[in-house]
């Protein structure tokens, strides 16, 4: 089945650590996105990429970094500069009809 | 900047009652999308509306796009416990490849 796979499902980070969230898609979509969702809140755009080797900052990019070396992969690194990283992170790809989301990664700072 | 708002933020209904959520944009939209997120899950695309005044139905769900293409609504007839979740609307942002999500309406259904 085609879709977006995010891993891990749950992730715990110590203060000062960088962590990388994986996002892989086999939908052959060009555009990919990372969103952050806080409890009871909507979706806020972190980064997005329209093609390989190109990406743009979204509304809340500070403290995050991404890469797009392959069409299928769009990993997100949460750096130690992100002061409040505990959240639900969603990766998505886009067609002309809408977004397809992965099942998300819940990141908790311990 | 461009804003997409939704009301109400929360809605609690008795099973079998109807439910409506409203979405309003500060700018005219070329299209509007609706998503459903079950508790603990991820958003799932429901529908996209493109035409002014468009009405689409999916079983008990009715979606409308306003004549001015600045507002939309989702109406659920005779709610069921399977309808529980948060419903988001989303419209194109200023950049063609981005969408702006509304804050969502969280629906609880009391059996």
PDB file of C-alpha atoms in Angstrom, chain A residues 33 35 37 40-43 45 48 50 56-59 88 90 94 96-99 101-104 106, chain B residues 9-10 33 35 37 39-45 47-48 50 88 95-104:
ATOM      1  CA  UNK A  33       5.734  18.946   4.666  1.00  0.00           C
ATOM      2  CA  UNK A  35       3.799  20.095  10.846  1.00  0.00           C
ATOM      3  CA  UNK A  37       0.645  19.956  16.639  1.00  0.00           C
ATOM      4  CA  UNK A  40      -5.811  20.854  21.481  1.00  0.00           C
ATOM      5  CA  UNK A  41      -4.216  22.991  18.781  1.00  0.00           C
ATOM      6  CA  UNK A  42      -4.163  23.136  15.023  1.00  0.00           C
ATOM      7  CA  UNK A  43      -1.282  22.388  12.693  1.00  0.00           C
ATOM      8  CA  UNK A  45       4.046  24.420   9.403  1.00  0.00           C
ATOM      9  CA  UNK A  48       8.345  22.098   3.418  1.00  0.00           C
ATOM     10  CA  UNK A  50       8.778  20.961  -3.267  1.00  0.00           C
ATOM     11  CA  UNK A  56      11.748  26.299   2.615  1.00  0.00           C
ATOM     12  CA  UNK A  57      11.051  27.467   6.139  1.00  0.00           C
ATOM     13  CA  UNK A  58       7.505  27.450   7.356  1.00  0.00           C
ATOM     14  CA  UNK A  59       5.994  29.512  10.126  1.00  0.00           C
ATOM     15  CA  UNK A  88       3.093  15.717  18.003  1.00  0.00           C
ATOM     16  CA  UNK A  90       3.226  15.123  11.440  1.00  0.00           C
ATOM     17  CA  UNK A  94       0.561  16.792  -1.197  1.00  0.00           C
ATOM     18  CA  UNK A  96      -3.807  18.299  -6.134  1.00  0.00           C
ATOM     19  CA  UNK A  97      -6.617  16.945  -3.980  1.00  0.00           C
ATOM     20  CA  UNK A  98      -5.182  17.370  -0.530  1.00  0.00           C
ATOM     21  CA  UNK A  99      -2.609  16.259   1.976  1.00  0.00           C
ATOM     22  CA  UNK A 101      -0.403  12.496   6.511  1.00  0.00           C
ATOM     23  CA  UNK A 102       1.787   9.975   8.239  1.00  0.00           C
ATOM     24  CA  UNK A 103       0.737   8.562  11.592  1.00  0.00           C
ATOM     25  CA  UNK A 104       2.984  10.995  13.450  1.00  0.00           C
ATOM     26  CA  UNK A 106       5.085  12.034  19.631  1.00  0.00           C
TER      27      UNK A 106
ATOM     28  CA  UNK B   9     -13.863  25.239  19.170  1.00  0.00           C
ATOM     29  CA  UNK B  10     -15.654  22.403  20.974  1.00  0.00           C
ATOM     30  CA  UNK B  33     -10.272  21.286   2.171  1.00  0.00           C
ATOM     31  CA  UNK B  35      -9.848  16.885   7.332  1.00  0.00           C
ATOM     32  CA  UNK B  37      -8.476  13.685  13.055  1.00  0.00           C
ATOM     33  CA  UNK B  39      -8.304  11.156  19.022  1.00  0.00           C
ATOM     34  CA  UNK B  40      -4.695   9.983  19.054  1.00  0.00           C
ATOM     35  CA  UNK B  41      -4.627   9.771  15.266  1.00  0.00           C
ATOM     36  CA  UNK B  42      -3.519  11.824  12.317  1.00  0.00           C
ATOM     37  CA  UNK B  43      -5.558  14.092  10.018  1.00  0.00           C
ATOM     38  CA  UNK B  44      -7.300  12.315   7.171  1.00  0.00           C
ATOM     39  CA  UNK B  45      -8.406  14.151   4.047  1.00  0.00           C
ATOM     40  CA  UNK B  47     -12.971  16.465   0.687  1.00  0.00           C
ATOM     41  CA  UNK B  48     -11.983  19.481  -1.390  1.00  0.00           C
ATOM     42  CA  UNK B  50     -13.582  24.377  -5.475  1.00  0.00           C
ATOM     43  CA  UNK B  88     -10.125  20.930  10.371  1.00  0.00           C
ATOM     44  CA  UNK B  95       2.363  30.598  -1.432  1.00  0.00           C
ATOM     45  CA  UNK B  96       0.744  28.263  -3.932  1.00  0.00           C
ATOM     46  CA  UNK B  97       2.094  25.132  -2.370  1.00  0.00           C
ATOM     47  CA  UNK B  98       1.064  25.824   1.232  1.00  0.00           C
ATOM     48  CA  UNK B  99      -2.252  25.562   2.992  1.00  0.00           C
ATOM     49  CA  UNK B 100      -3.393  27.314   6.139  1.00  0.00           C
ATOM     50  CA  UNK B 101      -5.189  25.062   8.598  1.00  0.00           C
ATOM     51  CA  UNK B 102      -7.940  26.309  10.832  1.00  0.00           C
ATOM     52  CA  UNK B 103      -7.676  25.559  14.569  1.00  0.00           C
ATOM     53  CA  UNK B 104     -10.261  22.788  14.305  1.00  0.00           C
TER      54      UNK B 104
END
